Amino acid sequence: MRKSLDPLARTALWTASMRAREHARADRLFEEPLAALLAGLEGPQIMRGFEGEVQRGVEDPALAVRTRFLDDQMHHAAEADDIRQFVLVAAGMDTRAFRMAWREETVFYELDRAALLRLKQSLLDDAGTACLYARRTVGVDLTRDWMSPLLAAGFKPGRPTAWLVEGLLYFLTAQQRDALLAEITHLSTTGSVLLADYVSQTSLDSPGMRAWLVKMADSGHAWQSGCDEPEVLLGRLGWEALVTEYGAPEADFGRWDAAVVEPGVPGTRGRYLVVARFGSLQV
Ligand SMILES: C[S@@+](CC[C@H](N)C(=O)[O-])C[C@H]1O[C@@H](n2cnc3c(N)ncnc32)[C@H](O)[C@@H]1O
């Protein structure tokens, strides 16, 4: 079944594989017991292909760092902001609805391609895995109308929501990204939180990124956009964004090595994590 996934959906096997590897470490930054099952045999193959050919055999710590950072932010949204409605936009093989503890009445919506979500569900069912929280999977194309299916699945736009957009934005063109962010904003009320990872356009344009971009495009899942000023991009829509670069004290966890692949341009932002709050800015 994994073979029939489209190339973009297959990137979810890759990230699951990286989480499985992290789970196997004695000093792991998070626990992810289902990741190996979901990644299957293909996830590690894709991961090793990139690490061998483009990354000079270097293990990229970004996935572990971003997972832990976003875990903490989601936990904060639940505990400090009392958010009970979460939308995982391009959820892939994310199992946060299973592997983390949430408040009563928490609802998860997982958006992704229908074929991927079907595969994920069948693997979880076969393993006898039950989710303790309400979890609704919604098969969509995020570049078309995904709002109607989400609303039909029970999503409540009047409730503060935590949106997680992890591992997606660079796969969209700038136009698709802008449309998606506008749609998320349309469904957001004051107190909502938007969590994402992204990359600067300057970094994408740098010579050090060329091999990575070529291999990504050749594999059928090109990185198509970046953004140098996410605060401005989100600020225009009414979000107040705090941007944290990988390797900053809050996104290091003792793992970041400045010499890893995807170096970006010295003195500019490379890859970063975003925590944005809706309704606190006057626009
Ligand atoms: C790198 S994976 C990230 C998955 C997960 N968020 C994670 O961090 O492991 C990218 C995901 O985006 C999904 N995706 C990309 N473009 C999409 C689209 N137009 N509609 C729905 N899902 C899409 C893919 O199916 C895939 O699951």
Short mmCIF file of C-alpha atoms and ligand atoms in Angstrom, two decimals:
data_model
loop_
_atom_site.label_atom_id
_atom_site.label_comp_id
_atom_site.label_asym_id
_atom_site.label_seq_id
_atom_site.Cartn_x
_atom_site.Cartn_y
_atom_site.Cartn_z
CA MET A 1 0.00 0.00 0.00
CA ARG A 2 2.83 2.41 0.75
CA LYS A 3 4.09 2.04 -2.83
CA SER A 4 0.80 3.43 -4.17
CA LEU A 5 1.16 6.70 -2.23
CA ASP A 6 2.02 9.78 -4.27
CA PRO A 7 5.55 11.17 -3.79
CA LEU A 8 4.44 13.97 -1.48
CA ALA A 9 2.54 11.60 0.77
CA ARG A 10 5.60 9.35 0.92
CA THR A 11 7.53 12.14 2.64
CA ALA A 12 5.35 11.32 5.68
CA LEU A 13 7.04 7.90 5.81
CA TRP A 14 10.41 9.62 5.83
CA THR A 15 9.56 11.89 8.78
CA ALA A 16 7.99 8.95 10.63
CA SER A 17 11.24 7.09 10.11
CA MET A 18 13.23 9.95 11.60
CA ARG A 19 10.94 9.93 14.64
CA ALA A 20 11.41 6.17 14.96
CA ARG A 21 15.17 6.67 14.98
CA GLU A 22 14.86 9.32 17.65
CA HIS A 23 12.63 7.05 19.73
CA ALA A 24 15.34 4.38 19.65
CA ARG A 25 17.95 6.71 21.19
CA ALA A 26 18.75 6.47 24.88
CA ASP A 27 18.75 10.29 25.06
CA ARG A 28 15.60 10.71 22.97
CA LEU A 29 13.86 14.07 22.98
CA PHE A 30 10.40 12.46 22.81
CA GLU A 31 8.76 9.06 22.79
CA GLU A 32 7.18 7.89 19.56
CA PRO A 33 6.49 4.15 19.84
CA LEU A 34 4.26 3.96 16.75
CA ALA A 35 6.65 5.66 14.36
CA ALA A 36 8.50 2.55 13.18
CA LEU A 37 5.24 0.76 12.40
CA LEU A 38 3.95 3.72 10.39
CA ALA A 39 7.22 4.30 8.53
CA GLY A 40 7.40 0.65 7.42
CA LEU A 41 10.42 -0.40 5.41
CA GLU A 42 10.11 2.44 2.96
CA GLY A 43 10.53 5.30 5.41
CA PRO A 44 14.12 4.32 6.36
CA GLN A 45 14.97 3.77 2.68
CA ILE A 46 13.93 7.30 1.78
CA MET A 47 15.71 8.71 4.82
CA ARG A 48 18.94 6.86 4.05
CA GLY A 49 18.76 7.89 0.40
CA PHE A 50 18.81 11.58 1.32
CA GLU A 51 21.34 11.24 4.09
CA GLY A 52 23.68 9.25 1.89
CA GLU A 53 23.44 11.25 -1.31
CA VAL A 54 22.87 14.82 -0.19
CA GLN A 55 23.82 15.01 3.44
CA ARG A 56 27.24 13.36 3.26
CA GLY A 57 26.05 10.72 5.71
CA VAL A 58 25.14 13.34 8.32
CA GLU A 59 22.03 12.74 10.39
CA ASP A 60 19.96 15.90 10.33
CA PRO A 61 18.84 16.81 13.87
CA ALA A 62 16.10 19.16 12.63
CA LEU A 63 13.29 16.61 12.80
CA ALA A 64 14.01 15.68 16.41
CA VAL A 65 14.36 19.31 17.43
CA ARG A 66 11.23 20.42 15.65
CA THR A 67 9.15 17.53 17.01
CA ARG A 68 10.17 18.28 20.57
CA PHE A 69 9.71 22.03 20.14
CA LEU A 70 6.24 21.58 18.65
CA ASP A 71 5.29 18.95 21.25
CA ASP A 72 6.07 21.53 23.93
CA GLN A 73 4.12 24.25 22.13
CA MET A 74 1.10 22.03 21.66
CA HIS A 75 1.21 21.07 25.31
CA HIS A 76 1.41 24.75 26.21
CA ALA A 77 -1.59 25.52 23.98
CA ALA A 78 -3.59 22.88 25.83
CA GLU A 79 -2.48 23.71 29.34
CA ALA A 80 -1.84 27.45 29.37
CA ASP A 81 -4.27 28.53 26.65
CA ASP A 82 -6.90 25.88 27.45
CA ILE A 83 -7.27 24.92 23.79
CA ARG A 84 -9.16 21.69 23.18
CA GLN A 85 -9.47 21.78 19.39
CA PHE A 86 -6.38 20.82 17.38
CA VAL A 87 -6.02 20.62 13.63
CA LEU A 88 -3.01 18.80 12.24
CA VAL A 89 -2.71 20.27 8.76
CA ALA A 90 -0.88 17.69 6.61
CA ALA A 91 -0.84 15.32 9.57
CA GLY A 92 1.03 12.58 7.76
CA MET A 93 1.96 9.83 10.23
CA ASP A 94 1.82 12.18 13.23
CA THR A 95 0.66 10.32 16.36
CA ARG A 96 0.44 13.17 18.85
CA ALA A 97 -3.22 12.30 19.44
CA PHE A 98 -1.99 8.92 20.71
CA ARG A 99 1.38 9.49 22.30
CA MET A 100 0.71 12.61 24.37
CA ALA A 101 -1.72 13.26 27.23
CA TRP A 102 -4.44 15.80 26.57
CA ARG A 103 -7.30 17.33 28.51
CA GLU A 104 -10.74 15.80 28.51
CA GLU A 105 -12.88 16.70 25.52
CA THR A 106 -9.91 17.43 23.33
CA VAL A 107 -10.68 16.91 19.65
CA PHE A 108 -8.10 16.27 16.94
CA TYR A 109 -8.72 16.79 13.24
CA GLU A 110 -6.10 15.27 10.98
CA LEU A 111 -6.01 16.64 7.44
CA ASP A 112 -4.04 14.95 4.70
CA ARG A 113 -4.48 13.06 1.46
CA ALA A 114 -7.20 10.42 1.77
CA ALA A 115 -4.97 7.52 0.67
CA LEU A 116 -2.36 8.32 3.30
CA LEU A 117 -4.94 8.62 6.07
CA ARG A 118 -6.50 5.30 5.04
CA LEU A 119 -3.11 3.59 5.19
CA LYS A 120 -2.36 5.15 8.58
CA GLN A 121 -5.71 4.03 9.98
CA SER A 122 -5.36 0.48 8.73
CA LEU A 123 -1.86 0.21 10.28
CA LEU A 124 -3.12 1.59 13.59
CA ASP A 125 -6.15 -0.70 13.54
CA ASP A 126 -4.03 -3.76 12.75
CA ALA A 127 -1.82 -2.91 15.72
CA GLY A 128 -4.90 -2.63 17.94
CA THR A 129 -4.10 0.98 18.79
CA ALA A 130 -6.90 3.01 20.31
CA CYS A 131 -6.95 6.77 20.69
CA LEU A 132 -8.14 8.13 24.04
CA TYR A 133 -9.35 11.35 22.48
CA ALA A 134 -11.80 12.28 19.76
CA ARG A 135 -9.86 12.02 16.51
CA ARG A 136 -11.32 12.71 13.08
CA THR A 137 -9.37 12.12 9.91
CA VAL A 138 -10.36 14.25 6.94
CA GLY A 139 -9.01 13.33 3.50
CA VAL A 140 -8.44 16.53 1.52
CA ASP A 141 -6.30 18.32 -1.00
CA LEU A 142 -5.01 21.34 0.88
CA THR A 143 -4.68 23.30 -2.36
CA ARG A 144 -8.41 22.94 -3.01
CA ASP A 145 -11.46 23.27 -0.77
CA TRP A 146 -10.51 21.61 2.50
CA MET A 147 -12.56 23.89 4.72
CA SER A 148 -15.93 22.37 3.80
CA PRO A 149 -14.89 18.79 4.64
CA LEU A 150 -13.33 20.01 7.90
CA LEU A 151 -16.51 21.83 8.87
CA ALA A 152 -18.58 18.80 7.86
CA ALA A 153 -16.41 16.67 10.17
CA GLY A 154 -17.51 18.83 13.11
CA PHE A 155 -14.79 21.49 13.36
CA LYS A 156 -16.04 24.52 15.35
CA PRO A 157 -14.64 27.80 13.97
CA GLY A 158 -15.95 29.69 17.01
CA ARG A 159 -13.59 27.81 19.33
CA PRO A 160 -9.93 28.70 19.80
CA THR A 161 -7.90 26.24 17.78
CA ALA A 162 -4.30 25.12 17.70
CA TRP A 163 -3.26 24.65 14.07
CA LEU A 164 -0.17 22.58 13.46
CA VAL A 165 1.37 23.06 10.02
CA GLU A 166 4.44 20.86 10.27
CA GLY A 167 6.48 19.69 7.33
CA LEU A 168 4.26 21.29 4.72
CA LEU A 169 4.78 24.95 3.82
CA TYR A 170 7.93 24.53 1.67
CA PHE A 171 6.10 21.98 -0.51
CA LEU A 172 3.58 24.66 -1.50
CA THR A 173 4.10 27.50 -3.93
CA ALA A 174 3.97 30.95 -2.36
CA GLN A 175 0.50 31.37 -3.82
CA GLN A 176 -0.74 28.07 -2.38
CA ARG A 177 0.85 28.90 0.98
CA ASP A 178 -0.83 32.31 1.07
CA ALA A 179 -4.20 30.77 0.21
CA LEU A 180 -3.82 28.11 2.91
CA LEU A 181 -2.83 30.66 5.57
CA ALA A 182 -5.76 32.89 4.62
CA GLU A 183 -8.12 29.92 4.91
CA ILE A 184 -6.71 28.93 8.30
CA THR A 185 -7.18 32.54 9.40
CA HIS A 186 -10.76 32.54 8.13
CA LEU A 187 -11.50 29.58 10.43
CA SER A 188 -9.64 31.04 13.44
CA THR A 189 -11.03 32.95 16.37
CA THR A 190 -9.21 35.08 18.93
CA GLY A 191 -6.96 32.94 21.09
CA SER A 192 -6.10 30.50 18.33
CA VAL A 193 -2.49 29.41 17.90
CA LEU A 194 -0.62 28.56 14.72
CA LEU A 195 2.49 26.38 14.91
CA ALA A 196 4.68 25.77 11.88
CA ASP A 197 8.14 25.11 10.56
CA TYR A 198 9.46 26.84 7.47
CA VAL A 199 12.60 28.01 5.71
CA SER A 200 13.85 31.37 4.50
CA GLN A 201 13.78 32.16 0.79
CA THR A 202 17.33 33.48 1.09
CA SER A 203 18.43 30.12 2.37
CA LEU A 204 16.63 28.32 -0.46
CA ASP A 205 18.36 30.55 -2.97
CA SER A 206 21.82 29.89 -1.55
CA PRO A 207 24.32 27.64 -3.38
CA GLY A 208 24.55 25.34 -0.36
CA MET A 209 20.94 24.31 -0.87
CA ARG A 210 21.22 23.38 -4.54
CA ALA A 211 21.91 19.66 -4.16
CA TRP A 212 19.07 19.31 -1.68
CA LEU A 213 16.57 21.13 -3.90
CA VAL A 214 17.53 19.12 -6.98
CA LYS A 215 17.15 15.81 -5.17
CA MET A 216 13.83 16.87 -3.66
CA ALA A 217 12.50 17.91 -7.07
CA ASP A 218 13.81 14.76 -8.75
CA SER A 219 12.02 12.71 -6.10
CA GLY A 220 8.68 14.31 -7.01
CA HIS A 221 8.30 16.49 -3.92
CA ALA A 222 10.02 19.77 -4.70
CA TRP A 223 10.48 22.50 -2.12
CA GLN A 224 8.74 25.40 -3.79
CA SER A 225 8.76 28.34 -1.41
CA GLY A 226 10.35 29.97 1.58
CA CYS A 227 9.84 33.22 3.44
CA ASP A 228 12.34 35.64 4.93
CA GLU A 229 9.80 37.56 7.01
CA PRO A 230 7.19 35.22 8.46
CA GLU A 231 6.25 37.86 11.05
CA VAL A 232 5.17 40.16 8.23
CA LEU A 233 3.43 37.41 6.25
CA LEU A 234 1.38 36.34 9.27
CA GLY A 235 1.04 39.84 10.71
CA ARG A 236 -0.90 40.94 7.62
CA LEU A 237 -3.46 38.25 8.48
CA GLY A 238 -3.73 39.26 12.14
CA TRP A 239 -1.29 36.77 13.68
CA GLU A 240 1.45 37.84 16.04
CA ALA A 241 4.33 35.52 15.24
CA LEU A 242 7.33 34.60 17.31
CA VAL A 243 10.04 33.07 15.15
CA THR A 244 12.67 30.74 16.57
CA GLU A 245 15.60 29.59 14.50
CA TYR A 246 16.90 26.06 14.87
CA GLY A 247 19.86 26.21 17.18
CA ALA A 248 18.45 29.10 19.24
CA PRO A 249 18.41 28.27 22.98
CA GLU A 250 14.72 27.24 22.78
CA ALA A 251 15.32 25.02 19.74
CA ASP A 252 18.58 23.30 20.45
CA PHE A 253 17.93 20.63 23.11
CA GLY A 254 21.65 19.86 23.05
CA ARG A 255 21.35 18.52 19.51
CA TRP A 256 21.89 21.36 17.09
CA ASP A 257 25.13 21.33 15.24
CA ALA A 258 25.68 24.43 13.12
CA ALA A 259 27.67 22.39 10.61
CA VAL A 260 24.75 20.24 9.47
CA VAL A 261 23.37 20.22 5.93
CA GLU A 262 21.20 23.03 4.56
CA PRO A 263 23.51 25.73 5.87
CA GLY A 264 21.71 28.76 4.47
CA VAL A 265 23.60 32.01 4.19
CA PRO A 266 25.72 33.15 7.14
CA GLY A 267 24.05 36.01 8.93
CA THR A 268 20.60 35.23 7.63
CA ARG A 269 17.81 33.10 8.89
CA GLY A 270 17.82 29.52 7.60
CA ARG A 271 15.23 27.12 8.92
CA TYR A 272 12.92 28.21 11.70
CA LEU A 273 9.91 27.43 13.83
CA VAL A 274 6.90 29.69 14.22
CA VAL A 275 4.50 30.17 17.11
CA ALA A 276 1.77 32.66 16.23
CA ARG A 277 -1.24 33.90 18.17
CA PHE A 278 -4.37 35.20 16.55
CA GLY A 279 -6.22 38.31 17.58
CA SER A 280 -3.49 40.01 19.59
CA LEU A 281 -2.42 42.26 16.70
CA GLN A 282 -4.35 45.26 15.35
CA VAL A 283 -4.52 44.90 11.56
C1 LIG B 1 6.82 15.82 5.20
S1 LIG B 1 5.20 15.18 5.41
C2 LIG B 1 4.84 15.89 7.00
C3 LIG B 1 3.84 15.07 7.75
C4 LIG B 1 3.76 15.40 9.24
N1 LIG B 1 3.22 16.70 9.45
C5 LIG B 1 5.13 15.28 9.85
O1 LIG B 1 5.72 16.30 10.23
O2 LIG B 1 5.62 14.16 9.94
C6 LIG B 1 4.24 16.19 4.29
C7 LIG B 1 2.78 15.84 4.32
O3 LIG B 1 2.06 16.82 3.58
C8 LIG B 1 1.00 16.19 2.92
N2 LIG B 1 0.56 17.05 1.82
C9 LIG B 1 1.37 17.74 0.98
N3 LIG B 1 0.62 18.42 0.09
C10 LIG B 1 -0.67 18.15 0.39
C11 LIG B 1 -1.90 18.55 -0.18
N4 LIG B 1 -1.96 19.37 -1.24
N5 LIG B 1 -3.04 18.09 0.37
C12 LIG B 1 -3.00 17.26 1.45
N6 LIG B 1 -1.86 16.86 2.04
C13 LIG B 1 -0.71 17.28 1.50
C14 LIG B 1 1.60 14.88 2.46
O4 LIG B 1 0.62 13.92 2.12
C15 LIG B 1 2.44 14.51 3.68
O5 LIG B 1 1.72 13.71 4.59
#
